[in-house]
Tab-separated table of C-alpha atoms in Angstrom:
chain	number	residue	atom	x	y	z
A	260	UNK	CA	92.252	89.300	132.488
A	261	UNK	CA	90.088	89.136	129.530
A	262	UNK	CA	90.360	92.586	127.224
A	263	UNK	CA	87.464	94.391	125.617
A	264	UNK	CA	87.413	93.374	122.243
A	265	UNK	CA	89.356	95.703	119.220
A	266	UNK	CA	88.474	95.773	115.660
A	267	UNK	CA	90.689	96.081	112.802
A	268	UNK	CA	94.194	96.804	112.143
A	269	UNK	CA	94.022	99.278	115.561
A	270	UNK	CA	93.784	96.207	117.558
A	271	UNK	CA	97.177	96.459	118.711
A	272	UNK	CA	97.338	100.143	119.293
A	273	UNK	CA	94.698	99.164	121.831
A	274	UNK	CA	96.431	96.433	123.048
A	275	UNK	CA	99.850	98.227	123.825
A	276	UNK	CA	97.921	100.733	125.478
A	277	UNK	CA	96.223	99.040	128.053
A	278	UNK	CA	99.452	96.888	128.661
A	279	UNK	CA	100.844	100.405	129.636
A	280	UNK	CA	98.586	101.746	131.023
A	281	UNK	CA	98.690	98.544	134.021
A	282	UNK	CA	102.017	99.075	133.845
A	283	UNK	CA	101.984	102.362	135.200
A	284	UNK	CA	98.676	102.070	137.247
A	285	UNK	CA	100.313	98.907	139.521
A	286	UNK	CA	103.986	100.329	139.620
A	287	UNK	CA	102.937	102.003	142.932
A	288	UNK	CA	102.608	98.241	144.397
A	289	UNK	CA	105.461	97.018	142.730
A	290	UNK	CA	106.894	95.306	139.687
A	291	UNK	CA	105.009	93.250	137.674
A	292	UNK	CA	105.555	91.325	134.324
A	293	UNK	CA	102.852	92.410	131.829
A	294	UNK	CA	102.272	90.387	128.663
A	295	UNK	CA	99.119	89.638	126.214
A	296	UNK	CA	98.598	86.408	124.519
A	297	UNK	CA	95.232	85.762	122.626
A	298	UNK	CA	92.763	87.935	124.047
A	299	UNK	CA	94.255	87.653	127.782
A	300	UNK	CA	96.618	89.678	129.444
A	301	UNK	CA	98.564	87.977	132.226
A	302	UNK	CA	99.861	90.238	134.920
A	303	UNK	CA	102.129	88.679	137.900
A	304	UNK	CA	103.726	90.524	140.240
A	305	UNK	CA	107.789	89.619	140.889
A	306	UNK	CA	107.760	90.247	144.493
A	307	UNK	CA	106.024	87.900	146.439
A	308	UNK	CA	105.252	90.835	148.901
A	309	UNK	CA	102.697	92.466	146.635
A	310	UNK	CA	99.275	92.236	147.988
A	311	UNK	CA	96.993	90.510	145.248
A	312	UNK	CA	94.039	92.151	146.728
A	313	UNK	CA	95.694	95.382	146.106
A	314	UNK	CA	96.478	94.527	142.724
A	315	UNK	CA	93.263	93.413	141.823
A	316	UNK	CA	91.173	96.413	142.885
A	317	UNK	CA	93.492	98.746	140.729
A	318	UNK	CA	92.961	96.445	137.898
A	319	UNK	CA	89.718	95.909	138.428
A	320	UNK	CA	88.986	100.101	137.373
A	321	UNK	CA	91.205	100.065	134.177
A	322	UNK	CA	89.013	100.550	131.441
A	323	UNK	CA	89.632	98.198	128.463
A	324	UNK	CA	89.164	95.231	130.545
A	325	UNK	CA	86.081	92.952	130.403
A	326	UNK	CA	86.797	90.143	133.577
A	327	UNK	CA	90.119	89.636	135.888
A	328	UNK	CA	90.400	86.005	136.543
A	329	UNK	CA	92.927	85.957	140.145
A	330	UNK	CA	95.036	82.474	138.733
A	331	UNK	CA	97.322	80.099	140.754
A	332	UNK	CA	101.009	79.103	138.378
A	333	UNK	CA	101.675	75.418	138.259
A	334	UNK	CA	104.418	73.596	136.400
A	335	UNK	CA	103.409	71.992	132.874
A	336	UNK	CA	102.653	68.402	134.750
A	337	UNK	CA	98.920	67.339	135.059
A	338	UNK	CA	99.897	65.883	138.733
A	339	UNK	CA	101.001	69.379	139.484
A	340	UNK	CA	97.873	71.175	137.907
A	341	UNK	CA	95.633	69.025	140.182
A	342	UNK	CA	97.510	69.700	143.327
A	343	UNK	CA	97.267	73.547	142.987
A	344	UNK	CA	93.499	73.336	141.703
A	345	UNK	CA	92.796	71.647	145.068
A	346	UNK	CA	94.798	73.640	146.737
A	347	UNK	CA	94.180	77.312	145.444
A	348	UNK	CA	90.916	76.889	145.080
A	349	UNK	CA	89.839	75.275	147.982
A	350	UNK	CA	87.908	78.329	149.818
A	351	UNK	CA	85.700	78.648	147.019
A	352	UNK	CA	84.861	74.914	146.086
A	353	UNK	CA	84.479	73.915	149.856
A	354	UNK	CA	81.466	77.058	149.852
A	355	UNK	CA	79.519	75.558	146.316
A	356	UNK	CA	78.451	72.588	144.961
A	357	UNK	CA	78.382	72.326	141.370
A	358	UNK	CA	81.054	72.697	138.849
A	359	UNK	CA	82.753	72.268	135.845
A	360	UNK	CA	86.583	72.386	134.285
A	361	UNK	CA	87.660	73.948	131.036
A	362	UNK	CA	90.778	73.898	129.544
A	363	UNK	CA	92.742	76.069	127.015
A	364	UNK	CA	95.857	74.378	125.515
A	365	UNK	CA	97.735	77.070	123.636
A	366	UNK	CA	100.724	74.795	123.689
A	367	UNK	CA	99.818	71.536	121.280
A	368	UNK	CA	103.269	69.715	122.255
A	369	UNK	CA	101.629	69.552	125.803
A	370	UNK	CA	100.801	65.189	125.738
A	371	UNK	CA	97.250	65.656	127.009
A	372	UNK	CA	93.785	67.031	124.891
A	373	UNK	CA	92.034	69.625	126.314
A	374	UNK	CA	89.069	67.317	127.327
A	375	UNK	CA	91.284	64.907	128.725
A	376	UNK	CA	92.908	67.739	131.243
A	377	UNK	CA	89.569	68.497	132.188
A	378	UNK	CA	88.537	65.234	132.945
A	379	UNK	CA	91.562	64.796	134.913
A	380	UNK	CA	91.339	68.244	137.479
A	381	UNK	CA	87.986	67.562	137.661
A	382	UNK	CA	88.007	63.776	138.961
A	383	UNK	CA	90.938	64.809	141.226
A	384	UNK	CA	88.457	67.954	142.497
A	385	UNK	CA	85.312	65.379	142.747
A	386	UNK	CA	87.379	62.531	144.980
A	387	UNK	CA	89.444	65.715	147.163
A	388	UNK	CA	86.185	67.223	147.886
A	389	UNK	CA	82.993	64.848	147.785
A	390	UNK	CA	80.432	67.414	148.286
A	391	UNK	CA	81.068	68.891	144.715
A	392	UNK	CA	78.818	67.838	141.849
A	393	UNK	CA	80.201	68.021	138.099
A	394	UNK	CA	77.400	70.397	136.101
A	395	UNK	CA	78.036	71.429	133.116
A	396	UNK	CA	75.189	73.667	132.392
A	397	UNK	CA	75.432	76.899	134.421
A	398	UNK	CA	77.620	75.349	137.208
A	399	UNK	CA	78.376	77.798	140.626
A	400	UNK	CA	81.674	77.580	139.624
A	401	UNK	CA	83.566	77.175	136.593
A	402	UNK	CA	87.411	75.788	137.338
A	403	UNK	CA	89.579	76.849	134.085
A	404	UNK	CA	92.818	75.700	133.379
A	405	UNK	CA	95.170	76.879	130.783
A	406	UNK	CA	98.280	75.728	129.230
A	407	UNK	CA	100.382	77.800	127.960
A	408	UNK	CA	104.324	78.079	126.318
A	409	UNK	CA	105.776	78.632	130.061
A	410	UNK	CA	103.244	77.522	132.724
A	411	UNK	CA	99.752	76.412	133.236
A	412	UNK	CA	97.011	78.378	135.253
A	413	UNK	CA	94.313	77.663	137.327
A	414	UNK	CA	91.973	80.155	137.917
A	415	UNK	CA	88.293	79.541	139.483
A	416	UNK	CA	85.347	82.715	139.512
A	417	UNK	CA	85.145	85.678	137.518
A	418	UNK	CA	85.371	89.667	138.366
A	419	UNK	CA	83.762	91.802	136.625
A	420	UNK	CA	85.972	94.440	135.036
A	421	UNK	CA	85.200	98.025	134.114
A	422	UNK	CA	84.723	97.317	130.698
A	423	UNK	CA	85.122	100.243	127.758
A	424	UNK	CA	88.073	101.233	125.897
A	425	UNK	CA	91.729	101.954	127.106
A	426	UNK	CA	92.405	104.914	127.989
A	427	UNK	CA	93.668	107.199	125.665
A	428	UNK	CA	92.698	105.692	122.644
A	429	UNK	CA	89.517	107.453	121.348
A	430	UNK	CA	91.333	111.010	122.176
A	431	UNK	CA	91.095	113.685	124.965
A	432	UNK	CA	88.733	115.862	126.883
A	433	UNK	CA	88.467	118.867	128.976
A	434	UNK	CA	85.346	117.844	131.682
A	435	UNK	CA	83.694	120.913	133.445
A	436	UNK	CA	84.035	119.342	137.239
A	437	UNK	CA	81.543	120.891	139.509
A	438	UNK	CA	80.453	119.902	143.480
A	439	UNK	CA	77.871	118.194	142.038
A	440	UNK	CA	76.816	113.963	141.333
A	441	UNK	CA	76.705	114.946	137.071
A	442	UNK	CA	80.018	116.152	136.248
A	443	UNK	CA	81.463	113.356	137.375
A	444	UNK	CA	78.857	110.877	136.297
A	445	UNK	CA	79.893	112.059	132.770
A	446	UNK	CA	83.663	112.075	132.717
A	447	UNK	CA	83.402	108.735	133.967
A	448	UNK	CA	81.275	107.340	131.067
A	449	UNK	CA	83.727	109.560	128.472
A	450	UNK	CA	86.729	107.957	130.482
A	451	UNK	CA	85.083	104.851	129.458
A	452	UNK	CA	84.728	105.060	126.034
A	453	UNK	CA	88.225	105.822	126.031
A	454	UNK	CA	88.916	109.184	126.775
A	455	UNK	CA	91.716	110.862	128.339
A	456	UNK	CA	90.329	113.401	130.960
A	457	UNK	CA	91.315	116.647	131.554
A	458	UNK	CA	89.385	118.666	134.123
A	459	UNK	CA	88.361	122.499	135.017
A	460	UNK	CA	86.435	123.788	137.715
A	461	UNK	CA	85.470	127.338	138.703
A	462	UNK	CA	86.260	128.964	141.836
A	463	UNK	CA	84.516	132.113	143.421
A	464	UNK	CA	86.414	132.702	146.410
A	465	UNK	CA	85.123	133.787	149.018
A	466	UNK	CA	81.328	133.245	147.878
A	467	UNK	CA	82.374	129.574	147.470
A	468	UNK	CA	84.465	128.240	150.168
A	469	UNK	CA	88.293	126.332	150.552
A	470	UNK	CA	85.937	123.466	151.673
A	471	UNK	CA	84.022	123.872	148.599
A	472	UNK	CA	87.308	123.353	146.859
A	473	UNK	CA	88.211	120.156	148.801
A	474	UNK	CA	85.896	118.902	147.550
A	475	UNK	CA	86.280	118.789	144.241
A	476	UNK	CA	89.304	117.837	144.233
A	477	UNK	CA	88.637	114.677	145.884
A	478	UNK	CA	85.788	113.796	143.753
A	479	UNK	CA	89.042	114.304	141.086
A	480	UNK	CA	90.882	112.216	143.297
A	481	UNK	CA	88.445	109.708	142.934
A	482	UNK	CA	87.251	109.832	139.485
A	483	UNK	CA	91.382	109.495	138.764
A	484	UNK	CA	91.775	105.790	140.144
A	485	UNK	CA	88.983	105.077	137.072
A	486	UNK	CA	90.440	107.731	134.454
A	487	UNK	CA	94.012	107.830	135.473
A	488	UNK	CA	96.193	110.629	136.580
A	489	UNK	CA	93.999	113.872	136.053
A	490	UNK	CA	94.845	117.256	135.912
A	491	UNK	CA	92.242	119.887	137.378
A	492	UNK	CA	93.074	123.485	136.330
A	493	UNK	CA	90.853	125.908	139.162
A	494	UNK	CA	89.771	128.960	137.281
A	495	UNK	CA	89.488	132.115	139.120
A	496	UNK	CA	86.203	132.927	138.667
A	497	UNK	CA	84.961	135.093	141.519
A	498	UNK	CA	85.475	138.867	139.293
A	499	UNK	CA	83.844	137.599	136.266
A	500	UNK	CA	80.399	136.810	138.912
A	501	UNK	CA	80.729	140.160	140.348
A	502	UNK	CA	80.823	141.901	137.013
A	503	UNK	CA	77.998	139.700	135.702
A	504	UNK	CA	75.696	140.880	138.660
A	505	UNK	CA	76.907	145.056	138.467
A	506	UNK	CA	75.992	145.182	134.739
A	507	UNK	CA	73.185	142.815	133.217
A	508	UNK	CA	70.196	141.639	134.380
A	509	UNK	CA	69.357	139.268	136.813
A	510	UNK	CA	67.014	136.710	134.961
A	511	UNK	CA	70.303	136.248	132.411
A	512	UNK	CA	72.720	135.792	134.840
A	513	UNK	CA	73.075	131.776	134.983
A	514	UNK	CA	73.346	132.237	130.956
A	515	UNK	CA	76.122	134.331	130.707
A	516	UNK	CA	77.904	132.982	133.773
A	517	UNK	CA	77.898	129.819	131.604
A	518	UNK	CA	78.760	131.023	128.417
A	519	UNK	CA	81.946	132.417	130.112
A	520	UNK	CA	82.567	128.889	131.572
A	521	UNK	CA	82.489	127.730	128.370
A	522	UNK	CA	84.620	129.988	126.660
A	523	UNK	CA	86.967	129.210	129.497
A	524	UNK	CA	86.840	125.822	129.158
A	525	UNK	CA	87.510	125.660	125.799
A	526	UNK	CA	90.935	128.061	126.204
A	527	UNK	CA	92.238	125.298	128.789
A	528	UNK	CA	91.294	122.632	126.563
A	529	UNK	CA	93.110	123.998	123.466
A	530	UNK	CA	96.118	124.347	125.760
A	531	UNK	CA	96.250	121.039	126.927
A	532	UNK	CA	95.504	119.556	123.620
A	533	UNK	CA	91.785	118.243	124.139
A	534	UNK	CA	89.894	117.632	121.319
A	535	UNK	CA	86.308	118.347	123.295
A	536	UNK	CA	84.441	119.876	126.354
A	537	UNK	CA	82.622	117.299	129.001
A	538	UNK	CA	79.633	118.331	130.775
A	539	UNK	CA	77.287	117.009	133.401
A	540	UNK	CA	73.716	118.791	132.126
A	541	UNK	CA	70.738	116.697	131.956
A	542	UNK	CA	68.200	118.274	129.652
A	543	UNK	CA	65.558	119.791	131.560
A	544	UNK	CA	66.594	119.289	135.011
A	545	UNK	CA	67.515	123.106	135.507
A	546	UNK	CA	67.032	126.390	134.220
A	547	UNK	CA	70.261	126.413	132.288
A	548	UNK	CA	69.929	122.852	130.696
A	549	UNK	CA	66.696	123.709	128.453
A	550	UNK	CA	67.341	123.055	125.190
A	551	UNK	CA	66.787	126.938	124.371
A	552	UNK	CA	69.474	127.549	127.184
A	553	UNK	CA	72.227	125.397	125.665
A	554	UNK	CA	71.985	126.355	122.471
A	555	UNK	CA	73.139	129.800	123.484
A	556	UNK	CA	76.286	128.233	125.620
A	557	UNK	CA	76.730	125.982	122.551
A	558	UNK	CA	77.259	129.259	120.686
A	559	UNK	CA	80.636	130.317	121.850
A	560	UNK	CA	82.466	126.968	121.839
A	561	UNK	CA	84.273	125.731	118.520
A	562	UNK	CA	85.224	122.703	120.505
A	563	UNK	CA	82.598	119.502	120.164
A	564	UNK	CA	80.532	119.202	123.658
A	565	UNK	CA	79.592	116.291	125.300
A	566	UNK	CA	77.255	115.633	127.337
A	567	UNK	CA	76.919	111.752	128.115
A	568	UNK	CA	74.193	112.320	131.012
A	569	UNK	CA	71.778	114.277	128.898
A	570	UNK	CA	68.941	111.659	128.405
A	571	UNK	CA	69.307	110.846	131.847
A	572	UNK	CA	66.972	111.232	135.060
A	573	UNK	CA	68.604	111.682	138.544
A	574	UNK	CA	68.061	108.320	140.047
A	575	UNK	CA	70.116	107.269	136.902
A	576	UNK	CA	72.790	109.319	137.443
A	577	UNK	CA	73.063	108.529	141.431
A	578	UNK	CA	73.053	105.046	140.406
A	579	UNK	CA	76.144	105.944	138.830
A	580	UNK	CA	77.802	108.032	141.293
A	581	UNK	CA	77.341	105.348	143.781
A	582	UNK	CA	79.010	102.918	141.875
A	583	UNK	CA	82.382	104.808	140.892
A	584	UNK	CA	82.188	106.475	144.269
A	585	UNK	CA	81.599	109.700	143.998
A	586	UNK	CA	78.627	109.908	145.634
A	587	UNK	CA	79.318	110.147	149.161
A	588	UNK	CA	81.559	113.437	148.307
A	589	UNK	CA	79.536	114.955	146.214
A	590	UNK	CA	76.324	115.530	148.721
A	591	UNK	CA	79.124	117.181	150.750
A	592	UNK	CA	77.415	120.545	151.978
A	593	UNK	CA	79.617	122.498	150.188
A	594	UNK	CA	78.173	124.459	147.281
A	595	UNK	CA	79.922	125.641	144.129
A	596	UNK	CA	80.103	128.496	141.933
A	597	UNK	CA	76.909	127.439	140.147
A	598	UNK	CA	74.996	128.933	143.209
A	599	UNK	CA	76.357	131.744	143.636
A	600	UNK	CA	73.872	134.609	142.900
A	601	UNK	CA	71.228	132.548	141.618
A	602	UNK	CA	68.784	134.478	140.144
A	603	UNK	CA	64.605	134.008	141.509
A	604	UNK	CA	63.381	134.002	137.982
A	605	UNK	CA	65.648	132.730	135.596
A	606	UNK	CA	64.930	132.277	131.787
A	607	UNK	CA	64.254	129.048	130.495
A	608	UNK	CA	63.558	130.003	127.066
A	609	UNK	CA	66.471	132.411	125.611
A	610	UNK	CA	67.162	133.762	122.365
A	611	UNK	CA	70.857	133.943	121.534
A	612	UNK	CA	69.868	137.715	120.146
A	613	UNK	CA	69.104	138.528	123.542
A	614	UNK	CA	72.135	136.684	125.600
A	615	UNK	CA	74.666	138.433	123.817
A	616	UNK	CA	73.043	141.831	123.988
A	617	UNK	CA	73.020	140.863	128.001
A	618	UNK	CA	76.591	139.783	127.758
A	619	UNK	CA	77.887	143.087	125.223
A	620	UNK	CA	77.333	145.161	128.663
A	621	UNK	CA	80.783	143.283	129.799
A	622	UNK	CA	84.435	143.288	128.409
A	623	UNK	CA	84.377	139.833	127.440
A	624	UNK	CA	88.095	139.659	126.692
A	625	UNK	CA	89.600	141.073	129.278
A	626	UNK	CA	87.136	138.996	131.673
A	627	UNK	CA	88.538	135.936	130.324
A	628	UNK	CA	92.101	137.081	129.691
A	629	UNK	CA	92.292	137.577	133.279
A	630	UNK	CA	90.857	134.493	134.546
A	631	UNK	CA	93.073	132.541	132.487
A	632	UNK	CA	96.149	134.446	133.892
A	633	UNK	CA	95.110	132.760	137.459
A	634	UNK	CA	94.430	129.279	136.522
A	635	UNK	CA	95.900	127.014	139.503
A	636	UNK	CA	96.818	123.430	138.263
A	637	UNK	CA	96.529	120.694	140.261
A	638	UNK	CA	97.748	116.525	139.614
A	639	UNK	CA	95.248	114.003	140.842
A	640	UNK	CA	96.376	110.174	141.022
């Protein structure tokens, strides 16, 4: 598997941690023997019973790697290199017709050049299967063979991997995890660029229901086999609604709903050392998500906020969600706290001044005191 590329002196901080993080990500399957060598990291599993597919799809969502080769082990004998290039690759040559061989020789005592190997595997591949045309410009498939201290490889087709940074190494944040395709959109793309997630989600039992729950916890579930294990904390959240509607008017309801989900948010954070808040808004695409309107949810966090979809239009962010997904779960019909008491007129253009004058009618403390006294956790992955 080919790694995203490090800079600097860090370049083995990174290193180490994706090597642990596959460790712990594949020890469900089984044991494997992890080690790095120039830009590659070779993973091989020490019980023939572990399903390769298996392995590969977990590997295949660890951020921090580029490509994930799937390689057949020969002995360090050219006779023996050919034989298992025929052999392992044999389902994918006997479907194409063009290709090409390169070679990596990371051990010089081996008695053959680089070019020579290749010229070798790939006469053997052009007399064992006759169809095949050597191409070395853009070939269908490229067979590479490497030679290393131990063993050689073959290896033939790429897969894409998931790209970004290991996780971990740029810090950790809180994501606010709704229902909806956005939240999840985002802690994706901050899991990406390295992030460790956290996640919190607000729940207004009984105006939101168990299923509405569910729910997100298995878009957690999912968004975990990308992130890693993830911890959702569910925030009690159905007195701090009820308050909001007996005491300040209706058109400023959304606002201070969210600037108590913020403050929130920001206490769990703290407590489970993240460094920042995640959230799905896309600038414009609701009442709350004008740029007036976040500025005055902006105000009560000291925490910065991220919002990675915020440039974004929808069909962006579905194009997303369908590819981590998500998707599927989140058009659920299950609707979150977001929805609950929505008012018919909502402001768009708010003035802090006015917000808090709104949200002064409340005991802000004790609201959020509370709510943080009831705070369910729950482990994902």
């Amino acid at each position: 598997m080919r790694r995203a590329g490090a800079q600097g002196l860090n370049r083995h901080k990174f290193e180490d941690r994706l090597r642990r993080t596959l460790y712990w990500r594949l020890k469900k399957l089984g044991e494997f023997r992890i080690h790095g060598c120039q830009s590659t990291i070779y993973v091989e599993p020490l019980d023939p019973a572990i399903s390769m597919d298996e392995t590969v799809e977990v590997c295949r969502r660890v951020f921090g790697i580029v490509a994930i080769s799937r390689a057949a082990v020969c002995e360090k004998d050219i006779d023996d290199i050919c034989k298992k290039a025929g052999e392992y690759l044999a389902p994918l040559l006997n479907e194409t017709r063009t290709f090409k061989v390169e070679t990596r020789r990371s051990d010089k005592q081996f008695p053959m050049t680089s070019p020579q190997i290749s010229g070798e595997v790939g006469g053997y591949l052009s007399d064992l299967f006759p169809h095949l045309k050597p191409q070395m410009d853009a070939p269908q498939v490229t067979v590479k063979v490497e030679v290393r201290e131990e063993y050689a490889f073959v290896s033939g087709g790429v897969i894409p991997g998931a790209g970004g940074l290991p996780p971990g190494t740029s810090g950790r944040g809180m994501l606010l995890l709704s229902g909806g395709i956005d939240s999840p959109a985002a802690g994706w793309m901050m899991a990406k660029r390295g992030l460790d997630l956290g996640a919190v989600h607000f729940f207004s039992y009984p105006y939101t229901s168990m299923e509405a729950k569910q729910k997100v916890l298995d878009l957690a579930a999912v968004l975990a086999q990308w992130s890693g294990k993830l911890t959702v904390s569910v925030v009690p959240f159905t007195h701090i609604q009820n308050e909001i509607r007996s005491h300040c008017r209706e058109d400023y309801f959304t606002l201070v709903m969210r600037r108590f989900m913020m403050r929130l948010a920001q206490e769990v954070a703290l407590r489970q050392g993240c460094q920042c808040l995640i959230t799905g808004e896309s600038l414009a695409q609701v009442a709350s998500q004008t740029v007036q309107a976040i500025h005055t949810t902006n105000a009560v966090c000291e925490l910065p906020v991220l919002r990675p979809v915020i440039g974004m239009d929808k069909e962006e962010i579905v194009t997303i969600a369908r590819k981590i997904g998500t998707m599927d779960i989140s058009i659920l019909p299950y609707e979150d706290c977001c929805t609950v008491f929505t008012p018919k007129h909502p402001q768009t253009k708010p003035t802090l001044e006015r917000v808090m004058e709104e949200e002064s009618k409340l005991d802000v403390e004790a609201l959020v005191a509370e709510a943080l006294e009831g705070v369910e956790r729950i482990t994902l992955g």
